[in-house]
CSV table of C-alpha atoms and ligand atoms in Angstrom, one decimal:
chain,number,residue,atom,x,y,z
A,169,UNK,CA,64.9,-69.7,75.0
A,170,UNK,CA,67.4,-71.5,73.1
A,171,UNK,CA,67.0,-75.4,73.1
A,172,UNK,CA,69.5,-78.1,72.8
A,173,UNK,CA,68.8,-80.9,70.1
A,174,UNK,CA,68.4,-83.3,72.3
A,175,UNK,CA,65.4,-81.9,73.7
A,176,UNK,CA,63.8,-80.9,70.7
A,177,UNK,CA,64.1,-84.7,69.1
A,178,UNK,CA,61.8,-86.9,70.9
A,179,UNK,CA,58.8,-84.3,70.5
A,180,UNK,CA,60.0,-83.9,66.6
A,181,UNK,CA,59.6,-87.6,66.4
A,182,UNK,CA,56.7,-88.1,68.4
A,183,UNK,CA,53.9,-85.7,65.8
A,184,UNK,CA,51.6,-86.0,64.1
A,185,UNK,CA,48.0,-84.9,64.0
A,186,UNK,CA,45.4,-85.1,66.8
A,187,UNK,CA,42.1,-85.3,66.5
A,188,UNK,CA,39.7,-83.8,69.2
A,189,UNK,CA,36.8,-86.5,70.4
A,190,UNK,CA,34.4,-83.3,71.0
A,191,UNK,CA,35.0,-81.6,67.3
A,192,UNK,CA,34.8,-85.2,65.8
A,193,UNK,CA,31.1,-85.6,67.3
A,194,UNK,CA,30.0,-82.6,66.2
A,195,UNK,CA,31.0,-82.9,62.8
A,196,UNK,CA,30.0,-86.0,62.5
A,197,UNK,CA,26.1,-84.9,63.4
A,198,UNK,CA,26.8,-81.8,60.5
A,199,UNK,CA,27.6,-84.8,58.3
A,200,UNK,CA,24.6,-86.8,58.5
A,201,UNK,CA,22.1,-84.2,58.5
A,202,UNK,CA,23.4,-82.5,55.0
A,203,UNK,CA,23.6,-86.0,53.4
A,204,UNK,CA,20.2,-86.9,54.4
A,205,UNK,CA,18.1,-83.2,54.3
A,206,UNK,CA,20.4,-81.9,52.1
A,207,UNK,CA,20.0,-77.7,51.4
A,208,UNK,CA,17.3,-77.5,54.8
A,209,UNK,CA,20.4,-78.5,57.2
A,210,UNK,CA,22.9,-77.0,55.3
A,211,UNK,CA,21.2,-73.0,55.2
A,212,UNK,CA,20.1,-74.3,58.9
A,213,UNK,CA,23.9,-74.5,59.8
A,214,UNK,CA,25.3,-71.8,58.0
A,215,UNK,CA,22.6,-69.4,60.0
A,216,UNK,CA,23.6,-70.7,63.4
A,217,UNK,CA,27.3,-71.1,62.9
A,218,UNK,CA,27.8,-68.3,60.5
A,219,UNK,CA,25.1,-66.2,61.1
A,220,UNK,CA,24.0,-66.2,56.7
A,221,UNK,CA,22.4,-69.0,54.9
A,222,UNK,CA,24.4,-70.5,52.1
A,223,UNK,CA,24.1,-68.7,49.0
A,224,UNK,CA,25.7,-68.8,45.5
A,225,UNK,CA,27.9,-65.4,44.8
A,226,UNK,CA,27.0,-64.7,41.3
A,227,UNK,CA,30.3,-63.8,38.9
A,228,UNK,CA,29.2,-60.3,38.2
A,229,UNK,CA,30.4,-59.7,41.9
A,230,UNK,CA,33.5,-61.5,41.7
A,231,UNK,CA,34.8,-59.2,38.6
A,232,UNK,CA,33.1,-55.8,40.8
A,233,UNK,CA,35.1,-57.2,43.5
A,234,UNK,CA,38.0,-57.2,41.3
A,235,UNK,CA,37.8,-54.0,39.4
A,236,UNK,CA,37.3,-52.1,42.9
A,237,UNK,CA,40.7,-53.7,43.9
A,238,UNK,CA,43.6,-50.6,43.8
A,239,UNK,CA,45.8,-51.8,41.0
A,240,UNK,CA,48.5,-52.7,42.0
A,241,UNK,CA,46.6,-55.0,44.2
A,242,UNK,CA,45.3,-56.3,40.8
A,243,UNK,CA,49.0,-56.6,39.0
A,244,UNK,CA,49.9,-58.2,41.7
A,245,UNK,CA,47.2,-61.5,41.5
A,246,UNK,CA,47.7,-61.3,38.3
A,247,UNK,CA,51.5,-61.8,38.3
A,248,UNK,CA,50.9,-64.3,40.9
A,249,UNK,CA,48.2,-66.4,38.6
A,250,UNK,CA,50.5,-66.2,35.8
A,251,UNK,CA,53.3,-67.6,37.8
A,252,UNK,CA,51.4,-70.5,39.2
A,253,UNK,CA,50.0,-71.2,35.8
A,254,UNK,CA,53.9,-71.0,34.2
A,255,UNK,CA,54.8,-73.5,37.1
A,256,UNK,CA,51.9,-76.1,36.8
A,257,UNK,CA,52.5,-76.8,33.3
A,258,UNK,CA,55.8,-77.3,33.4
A,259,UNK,CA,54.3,-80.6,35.3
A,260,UNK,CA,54.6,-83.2,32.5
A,261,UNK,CA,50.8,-84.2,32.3
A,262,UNK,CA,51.0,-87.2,29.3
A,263,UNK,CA,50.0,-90.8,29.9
A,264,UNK,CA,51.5,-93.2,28.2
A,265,UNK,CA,50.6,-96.5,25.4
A,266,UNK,CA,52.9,-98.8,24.7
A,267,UNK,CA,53.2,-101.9,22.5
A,268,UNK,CA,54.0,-105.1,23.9
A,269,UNK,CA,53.9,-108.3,21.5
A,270,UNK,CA,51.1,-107.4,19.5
A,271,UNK,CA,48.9,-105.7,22.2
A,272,UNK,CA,49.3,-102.9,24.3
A,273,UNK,CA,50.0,-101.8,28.0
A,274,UNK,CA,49.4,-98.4,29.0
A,275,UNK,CA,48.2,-95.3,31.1
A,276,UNK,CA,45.4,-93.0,30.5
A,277,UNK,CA,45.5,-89.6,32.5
A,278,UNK,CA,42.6,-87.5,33.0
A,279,UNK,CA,41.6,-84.5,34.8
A,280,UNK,CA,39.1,-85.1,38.0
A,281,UNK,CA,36.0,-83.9,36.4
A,282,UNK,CA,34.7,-81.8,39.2
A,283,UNK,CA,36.5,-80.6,42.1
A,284,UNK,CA,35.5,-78.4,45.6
A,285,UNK,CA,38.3,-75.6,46.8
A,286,UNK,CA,37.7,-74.6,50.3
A,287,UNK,CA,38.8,-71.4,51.1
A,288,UNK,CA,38.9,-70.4,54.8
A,289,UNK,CA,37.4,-67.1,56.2
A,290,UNK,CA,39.4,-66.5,59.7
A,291,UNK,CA,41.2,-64.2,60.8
A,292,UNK,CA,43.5,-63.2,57.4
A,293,UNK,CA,41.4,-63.3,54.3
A,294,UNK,CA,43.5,-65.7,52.5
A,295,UNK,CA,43.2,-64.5,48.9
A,296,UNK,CA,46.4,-66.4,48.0
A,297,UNK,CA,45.3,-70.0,49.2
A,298,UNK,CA,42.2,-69.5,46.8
A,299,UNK,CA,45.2,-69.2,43.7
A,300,UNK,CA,47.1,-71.7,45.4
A,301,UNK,CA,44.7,-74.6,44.8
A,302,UNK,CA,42.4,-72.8,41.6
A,303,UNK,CA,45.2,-72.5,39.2
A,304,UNK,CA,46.9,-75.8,39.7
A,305,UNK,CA,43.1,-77.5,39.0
A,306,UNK,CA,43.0,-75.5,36.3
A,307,UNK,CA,45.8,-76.5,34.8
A,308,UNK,CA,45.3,-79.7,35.1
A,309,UNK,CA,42.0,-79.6,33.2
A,310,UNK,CA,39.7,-79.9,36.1
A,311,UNK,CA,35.9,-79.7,34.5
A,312,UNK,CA,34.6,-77.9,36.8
A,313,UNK,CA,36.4,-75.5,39.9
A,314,UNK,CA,33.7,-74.8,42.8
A,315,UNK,CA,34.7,-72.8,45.9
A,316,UNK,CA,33.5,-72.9,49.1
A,317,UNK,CA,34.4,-69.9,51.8
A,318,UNK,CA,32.8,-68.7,54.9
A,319,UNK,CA,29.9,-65.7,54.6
A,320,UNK,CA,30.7,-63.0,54.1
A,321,UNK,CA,33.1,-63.6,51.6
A,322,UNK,CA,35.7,-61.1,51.6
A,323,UNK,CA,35.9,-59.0,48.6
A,324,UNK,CA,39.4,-60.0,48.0
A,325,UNK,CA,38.8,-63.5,48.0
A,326,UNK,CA,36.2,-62.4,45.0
A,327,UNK,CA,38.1,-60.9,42.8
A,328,UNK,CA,41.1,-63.8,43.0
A,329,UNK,CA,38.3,-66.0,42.2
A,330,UNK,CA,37.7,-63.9,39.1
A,331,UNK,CA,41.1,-63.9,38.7
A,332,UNK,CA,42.0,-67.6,38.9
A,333,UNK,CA,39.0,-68.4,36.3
A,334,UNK,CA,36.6,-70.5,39.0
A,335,UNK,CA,33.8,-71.9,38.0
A,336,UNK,CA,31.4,-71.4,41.1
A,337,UNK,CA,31.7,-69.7,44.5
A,338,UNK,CA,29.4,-70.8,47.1
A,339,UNK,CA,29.3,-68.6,50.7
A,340,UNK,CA,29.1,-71.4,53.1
A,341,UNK,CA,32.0,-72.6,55.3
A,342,UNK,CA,32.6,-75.4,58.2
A,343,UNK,CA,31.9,-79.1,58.0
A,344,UNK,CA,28.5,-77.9,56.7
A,345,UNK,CA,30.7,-76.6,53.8
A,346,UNK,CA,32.6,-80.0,53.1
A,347,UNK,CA,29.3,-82.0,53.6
A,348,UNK,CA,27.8,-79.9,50.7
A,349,UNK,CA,30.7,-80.6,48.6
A,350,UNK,CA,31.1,-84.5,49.2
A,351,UNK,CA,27.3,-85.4,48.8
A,352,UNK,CA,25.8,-82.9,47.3
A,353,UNK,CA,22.8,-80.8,47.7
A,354,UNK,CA,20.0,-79.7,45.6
A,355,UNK,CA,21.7,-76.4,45.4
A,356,UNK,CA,25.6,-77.7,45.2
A,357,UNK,CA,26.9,-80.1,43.0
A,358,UNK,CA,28.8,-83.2,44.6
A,359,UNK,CA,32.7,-82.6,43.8
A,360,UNK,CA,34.9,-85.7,42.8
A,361,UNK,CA,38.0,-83.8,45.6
A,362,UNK,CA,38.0,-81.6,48.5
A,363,UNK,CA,41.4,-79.3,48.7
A,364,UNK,CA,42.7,-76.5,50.3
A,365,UNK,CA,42.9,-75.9,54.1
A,366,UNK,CA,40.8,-75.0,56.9
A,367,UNK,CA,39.8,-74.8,60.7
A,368,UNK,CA,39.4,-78.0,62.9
A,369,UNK,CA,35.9,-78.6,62.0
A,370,UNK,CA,36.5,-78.2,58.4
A,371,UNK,CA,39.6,-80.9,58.9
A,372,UNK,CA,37.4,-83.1,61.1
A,373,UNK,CA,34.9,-82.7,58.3
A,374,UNK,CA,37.1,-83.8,55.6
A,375,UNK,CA,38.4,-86.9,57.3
A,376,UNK,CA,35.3,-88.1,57.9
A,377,UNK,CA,34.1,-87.8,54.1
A,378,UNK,CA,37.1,-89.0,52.7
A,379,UNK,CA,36.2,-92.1,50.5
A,380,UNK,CA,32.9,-90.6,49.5
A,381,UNK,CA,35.3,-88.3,47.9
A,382,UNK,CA,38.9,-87.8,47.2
A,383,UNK,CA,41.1,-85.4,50.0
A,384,UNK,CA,44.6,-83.6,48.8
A,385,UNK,CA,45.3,-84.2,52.7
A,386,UNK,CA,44.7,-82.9,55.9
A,387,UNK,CA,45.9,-79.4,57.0
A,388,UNK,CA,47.3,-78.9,60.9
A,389,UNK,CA,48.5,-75.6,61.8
A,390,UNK,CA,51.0,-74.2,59.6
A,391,UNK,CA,55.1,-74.6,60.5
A,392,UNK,CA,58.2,-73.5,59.2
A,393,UNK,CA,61.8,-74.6,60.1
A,394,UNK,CA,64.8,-72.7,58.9
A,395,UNK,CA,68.0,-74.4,59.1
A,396,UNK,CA,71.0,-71.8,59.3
A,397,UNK,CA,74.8,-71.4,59.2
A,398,UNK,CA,76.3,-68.1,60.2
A,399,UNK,CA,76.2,-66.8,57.1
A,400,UNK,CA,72.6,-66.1,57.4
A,401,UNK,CA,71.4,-62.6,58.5
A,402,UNK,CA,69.3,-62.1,62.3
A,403,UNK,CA,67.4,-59.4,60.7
A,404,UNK,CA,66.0,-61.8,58.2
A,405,UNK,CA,65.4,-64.6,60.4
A,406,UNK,CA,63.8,-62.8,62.8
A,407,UNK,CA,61.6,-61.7,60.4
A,408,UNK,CA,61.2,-64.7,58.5
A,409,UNK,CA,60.1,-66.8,62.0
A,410,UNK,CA,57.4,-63.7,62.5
A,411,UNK,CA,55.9,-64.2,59.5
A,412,UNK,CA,55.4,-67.9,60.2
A,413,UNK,CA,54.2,-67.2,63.4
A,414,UNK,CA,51.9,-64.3,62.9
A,415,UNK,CA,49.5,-67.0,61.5
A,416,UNK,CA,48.1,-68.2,64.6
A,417,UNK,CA,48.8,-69.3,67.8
A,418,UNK,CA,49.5,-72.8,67.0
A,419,UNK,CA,51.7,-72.4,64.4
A,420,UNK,CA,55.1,-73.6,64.9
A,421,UNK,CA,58.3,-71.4,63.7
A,422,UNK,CA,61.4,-73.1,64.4
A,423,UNK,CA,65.1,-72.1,63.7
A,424,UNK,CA,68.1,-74.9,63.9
A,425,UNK,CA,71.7,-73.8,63.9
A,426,UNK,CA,75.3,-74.6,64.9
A,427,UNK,CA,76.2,-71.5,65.7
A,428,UNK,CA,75.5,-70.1,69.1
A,429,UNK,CA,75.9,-66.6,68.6
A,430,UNK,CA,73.5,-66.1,65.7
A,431,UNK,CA,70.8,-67.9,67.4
A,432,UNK,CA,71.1,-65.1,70.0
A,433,UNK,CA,71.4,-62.7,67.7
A,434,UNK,CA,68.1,-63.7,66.5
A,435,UNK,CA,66.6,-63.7,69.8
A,436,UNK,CA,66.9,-60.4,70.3
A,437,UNK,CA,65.5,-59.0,67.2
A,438,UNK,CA,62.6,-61.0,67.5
A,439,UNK,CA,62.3,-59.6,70.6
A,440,UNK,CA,62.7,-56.0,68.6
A,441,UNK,CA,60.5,-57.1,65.7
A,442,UNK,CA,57.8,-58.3,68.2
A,443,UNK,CA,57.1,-54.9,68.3
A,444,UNK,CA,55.1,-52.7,66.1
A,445,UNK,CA,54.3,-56.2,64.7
A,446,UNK,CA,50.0,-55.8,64.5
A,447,UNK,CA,49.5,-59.6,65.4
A,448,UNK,CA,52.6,-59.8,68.1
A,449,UNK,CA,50.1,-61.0,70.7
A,450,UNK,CA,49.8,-64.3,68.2
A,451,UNK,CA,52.9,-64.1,67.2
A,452,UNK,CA,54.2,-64.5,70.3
A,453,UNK,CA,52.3,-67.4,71.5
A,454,UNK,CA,53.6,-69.0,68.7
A,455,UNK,CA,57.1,-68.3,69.2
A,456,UNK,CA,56.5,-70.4,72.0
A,457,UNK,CA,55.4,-73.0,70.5
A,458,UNK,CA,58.4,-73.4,68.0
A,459,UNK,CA,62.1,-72.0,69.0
A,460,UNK,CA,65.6,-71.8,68.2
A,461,UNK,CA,67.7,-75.1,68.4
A,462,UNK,CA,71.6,-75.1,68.6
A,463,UNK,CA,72.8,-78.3,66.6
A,464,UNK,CA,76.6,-79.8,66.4
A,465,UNK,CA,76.6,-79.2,63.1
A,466,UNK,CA,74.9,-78.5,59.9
A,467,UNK,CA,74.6,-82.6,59.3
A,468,UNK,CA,72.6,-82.5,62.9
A,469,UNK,CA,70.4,-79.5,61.8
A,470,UNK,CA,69.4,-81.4,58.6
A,471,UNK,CA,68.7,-84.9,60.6
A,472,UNK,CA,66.5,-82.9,62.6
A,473,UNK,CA,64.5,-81.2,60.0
A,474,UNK,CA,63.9,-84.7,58.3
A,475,UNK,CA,62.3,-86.1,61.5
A,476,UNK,CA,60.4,-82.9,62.1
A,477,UNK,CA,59.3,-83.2,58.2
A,478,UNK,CA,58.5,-79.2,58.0
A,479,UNK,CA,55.6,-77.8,56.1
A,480,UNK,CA,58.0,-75.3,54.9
A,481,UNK,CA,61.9,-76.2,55.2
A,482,UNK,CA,64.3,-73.0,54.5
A,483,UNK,CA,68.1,-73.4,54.0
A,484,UNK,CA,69.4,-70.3,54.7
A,485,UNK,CA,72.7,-71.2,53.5
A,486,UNK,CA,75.7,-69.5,52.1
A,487,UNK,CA,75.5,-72.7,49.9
A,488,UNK,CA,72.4,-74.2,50.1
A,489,UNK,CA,72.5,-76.6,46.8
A,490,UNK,CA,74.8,-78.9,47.9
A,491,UNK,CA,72.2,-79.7,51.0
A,492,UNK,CA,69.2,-80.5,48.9
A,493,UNK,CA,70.7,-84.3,48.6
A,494,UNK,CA,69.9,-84.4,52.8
A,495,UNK,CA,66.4,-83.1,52.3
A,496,UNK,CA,64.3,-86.3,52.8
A,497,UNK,CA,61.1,-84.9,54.5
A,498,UNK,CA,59.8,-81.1,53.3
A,499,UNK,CA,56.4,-80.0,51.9
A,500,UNK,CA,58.3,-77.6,50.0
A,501,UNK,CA,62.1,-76.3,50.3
A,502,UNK,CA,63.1,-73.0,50.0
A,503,UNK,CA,66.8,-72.1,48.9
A,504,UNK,CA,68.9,-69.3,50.6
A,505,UNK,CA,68.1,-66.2,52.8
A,506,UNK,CA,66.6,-64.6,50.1
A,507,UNK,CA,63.6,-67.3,48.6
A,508,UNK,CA,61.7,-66.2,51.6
A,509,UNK,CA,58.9,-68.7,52.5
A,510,UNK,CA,56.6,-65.5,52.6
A,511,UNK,CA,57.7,-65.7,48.8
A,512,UNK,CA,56.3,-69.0,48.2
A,513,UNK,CA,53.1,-67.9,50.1
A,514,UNK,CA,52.2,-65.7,47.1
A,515,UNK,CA,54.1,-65.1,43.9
A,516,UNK,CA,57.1,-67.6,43.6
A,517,UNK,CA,55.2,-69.8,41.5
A,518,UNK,CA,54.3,-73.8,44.0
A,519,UNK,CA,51.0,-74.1,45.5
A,520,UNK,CA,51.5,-72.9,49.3
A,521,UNK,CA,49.3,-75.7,49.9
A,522,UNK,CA,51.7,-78.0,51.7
A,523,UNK,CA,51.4,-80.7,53.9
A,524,UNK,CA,51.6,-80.0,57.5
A,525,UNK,CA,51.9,-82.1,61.3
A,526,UNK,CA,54.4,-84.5,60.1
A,527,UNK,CA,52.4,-85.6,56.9
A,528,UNK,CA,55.3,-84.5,54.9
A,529,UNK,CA,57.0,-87.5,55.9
A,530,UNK,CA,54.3,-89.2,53.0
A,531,UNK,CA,53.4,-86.2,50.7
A,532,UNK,CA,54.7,-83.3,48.9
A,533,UNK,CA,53.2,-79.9,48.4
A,534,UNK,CA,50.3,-79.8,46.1
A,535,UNK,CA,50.7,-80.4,42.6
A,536,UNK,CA,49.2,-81.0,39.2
A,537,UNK,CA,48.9,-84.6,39.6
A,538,UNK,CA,46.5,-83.8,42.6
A,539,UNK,CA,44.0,-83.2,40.3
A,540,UNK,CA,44.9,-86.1,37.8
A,541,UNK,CA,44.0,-89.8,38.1
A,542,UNK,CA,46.3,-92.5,36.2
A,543,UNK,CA,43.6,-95.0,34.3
A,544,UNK,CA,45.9,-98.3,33.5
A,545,UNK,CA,44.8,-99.7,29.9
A,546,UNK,CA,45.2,-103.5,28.9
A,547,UNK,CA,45.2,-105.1,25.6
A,548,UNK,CA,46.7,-108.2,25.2
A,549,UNK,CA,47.1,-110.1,21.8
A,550,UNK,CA,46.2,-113.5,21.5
A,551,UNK,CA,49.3,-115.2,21.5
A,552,UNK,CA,49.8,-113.4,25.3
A,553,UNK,CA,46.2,-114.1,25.9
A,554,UNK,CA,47.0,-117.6,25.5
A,555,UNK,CA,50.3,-117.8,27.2
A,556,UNK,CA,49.3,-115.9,30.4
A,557,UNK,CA,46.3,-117.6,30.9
A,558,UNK,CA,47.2,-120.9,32.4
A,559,UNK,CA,50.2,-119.1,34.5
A,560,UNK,CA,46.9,-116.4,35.4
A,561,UNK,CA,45.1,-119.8,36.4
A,562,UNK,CA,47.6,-121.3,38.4
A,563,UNK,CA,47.8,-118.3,40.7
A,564,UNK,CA,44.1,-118.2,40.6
A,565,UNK,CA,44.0,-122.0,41.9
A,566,UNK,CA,46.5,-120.8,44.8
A,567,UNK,CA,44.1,-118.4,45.9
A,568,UNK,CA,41.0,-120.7,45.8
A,569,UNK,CA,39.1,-119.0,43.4
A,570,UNK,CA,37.9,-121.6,41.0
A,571,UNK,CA,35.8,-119.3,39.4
A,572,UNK,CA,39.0,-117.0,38.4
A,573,UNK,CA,40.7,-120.1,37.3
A,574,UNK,CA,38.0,-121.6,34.7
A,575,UNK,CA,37.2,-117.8,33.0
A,576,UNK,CA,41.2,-118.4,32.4
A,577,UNK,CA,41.1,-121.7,31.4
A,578,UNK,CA,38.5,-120.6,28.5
A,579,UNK,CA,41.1,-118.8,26.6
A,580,UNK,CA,44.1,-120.7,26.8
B,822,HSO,N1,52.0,-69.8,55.0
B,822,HSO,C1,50.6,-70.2,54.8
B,822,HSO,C2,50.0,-69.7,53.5
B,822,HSO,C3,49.7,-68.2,53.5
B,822,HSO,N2,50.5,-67.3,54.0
B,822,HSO,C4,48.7,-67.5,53.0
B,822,HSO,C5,50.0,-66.1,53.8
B,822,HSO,N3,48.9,-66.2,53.2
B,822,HSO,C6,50.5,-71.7,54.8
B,822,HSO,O1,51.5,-72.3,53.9
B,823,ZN,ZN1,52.2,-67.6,55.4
């Protein structure tokens, strides 16, 4: 089914993430008995959700875990660590002091000391979203890297934690999970952040913690929209919308184009691709979910994508530079046919951690400043001392706080 823009344009401008009454309650009850029994109601979750209690996974099974991976399996995290580490530091991580009139203004930047990487189980064992968020924190000189993932954790998700150089791996998942994590338990420590993606609950869970810690954001189901001129090959569309919609039902695969006859060109190999495909049963419910969009023109297709603000945004351009000046709203943006998003989920080098639902339109994909907080400094001399106090007290006086006023007047 091949949609006009016009009906495409109020839902594109219309989303953003929901949040379910039911899952809210639930989590909310999850919540409160971790922070007040602490390990008791976490292990008493884990066994009725999960079916295990929580236990640490000691780092002599991570590196078993890794050393029974085939090796090319291993070359291949391995690559993919180095890459993500290569990209991260090429994030400029330096603060800044400056002198001003005999004093100094400046920045202090410093690594979050501790911080919680949840790691769902599901469906896919998502080895890659453990690297995704690990390395970047590493980078950045996180203290200490903790990971949470559902019981039992999959032996591949072990050995990238070996990989990646985390700190500790805790088998626990769900709100139970994030509760852990934000207050603590005799058993886990209390992180400073919670990042990396999960199921409802786990989002739910998140949300409602945020403040007690810090969030890298809120993850929906994942979406990727592909703007195309004819250039662009069917074969590798097709396959590129699969792979975005083999993820789950939810997510949302969408394809925007001018031209008519590539869009149905597409149509049918998916329908050919579809099969033979192991997950076509959830790829297909997906497909439904997203779906190919003729535009006027390229201009139209790029208005569009801004106001969908895509997780993932590909350009599958004959010349897809000079289009990067349109790109307003992307969690990440992936140039020509062949920087397939599929790419960027493992081994291009960017977190695949990128914002989803819309939230694009206020945050990027995940970087190294994530895991950094900005400290302003202040040190005036005493000749600005002097000067800026009694304009300091005058603005104090406007806001009726006397007290403000007089600690300025002393040092005029
Ligand atoms: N495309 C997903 C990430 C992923 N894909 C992991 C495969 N493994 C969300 O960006
Ligand atoms: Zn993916």
């Amino acid at each position: 089914m091949i949609y006009q823009a016009d009906e495409v344009r109020a839902r594109f401008a219309r989303r953003g993430l929901s949040f379910d009454p039911t899952v809210e309650e639930i989590v909310r009850g999850i919540l409160t008995a971790v922070r007040e029994e602490g390990d008791a109601a976490l292990d008493r979750f884990s066994l009725d959700l999960d079916g295990h209690p929580v236990e640490e996974v000691p780092k002599r099974l991570w590196r078993e875990a890794y050393e029974d991976l085939d090796e090319e399996l291993r070359d291949a995290l391995e690559t993919a660590k180095e890459r993500i580490e290569a990209f991260y530091r090429e994030e400029a991580k330096g603060g800044f002091l400056k002198a001003e009139a005999g004093g100094v203004l400046g920045q202090l930047v410093r690594p979050l000391s501790r911080v919680g990487v949840y790691v769902p189980g599901g469906s896919a064992p998502l080895l890659s979203s453990l690297l995704m968020s690990v390395v970047p924190a590493k980078v950045a000189g996180v203290g200490e890297v903790i990971v949470a993932s559902p019981p039992r954790v999959h032996p591949g998700v072990l050995a990238a934690a070996w990989v990646a150089g985390v700190d500790r791996l805790y088998a626990m998942g769900g709100a139970q999970a994030i509760a852990a994590l934000a207050f603590g338990t005799e058993r886990v420590p209390r992180v400073d952040k919670i990042v990396g993606p999960g199921n409802a609950y786990v989002v739910a869970a998140k949300r409602q913690v945020y403040g007690v810690v810090g969030l890298d954001g809120l993850a929906g189901p994942t979406e990727t929209l592909i703007v195309a001129d004819g250039s662009a090959s069917p074969r590798l569309l097709a396959a590129d919308l699969l792979a975005q919609a083999e993820h789950g039902p939810d997510s949302e695969p969408w394809l925007l184009s001018p031209d008519r006859a590539l869009l149905e060109r597409v149509e049918a190999e998916l329908f050919r691709q579809l099969e033979g495909l192991p997950r076509a049963e959830v790829a297909k419910r997906a497909l439904e979910k997203g779906g190919l969009v003729l535009t006027r023109d390229l201009e139209e297709a790029l208005d569009l994508a801004n106001l969908y603000a895509p997780e993932h945004l590909c350009l599958a351009l004959a010349d897809p530079l000079p289009w990067l000046g349109r790109v307003q709203n992307a969690g990440g943006v992936f140039l020509g046919e062949g920087s397939a998003e599929a790419l960027g989920d493992y081994i291009a080098g960017p977190s695949h951690v990128m914002p989803t639902s819309g939230t694009a339109r206020f945050q990027g994909g995940l970087a190294l400043r994530d895991f950094l907080k900005v400290i302003p400094v202040v040190g005036l001399s005493e000749k600005a001392v002097r000067e800026l106090s009694a304009k300091g007290a005058l603005l104090a006086r406007a806001e009726g706080l006397e007290g403000h006023a007089r600690a300025l007047d002393l040092r005029r």
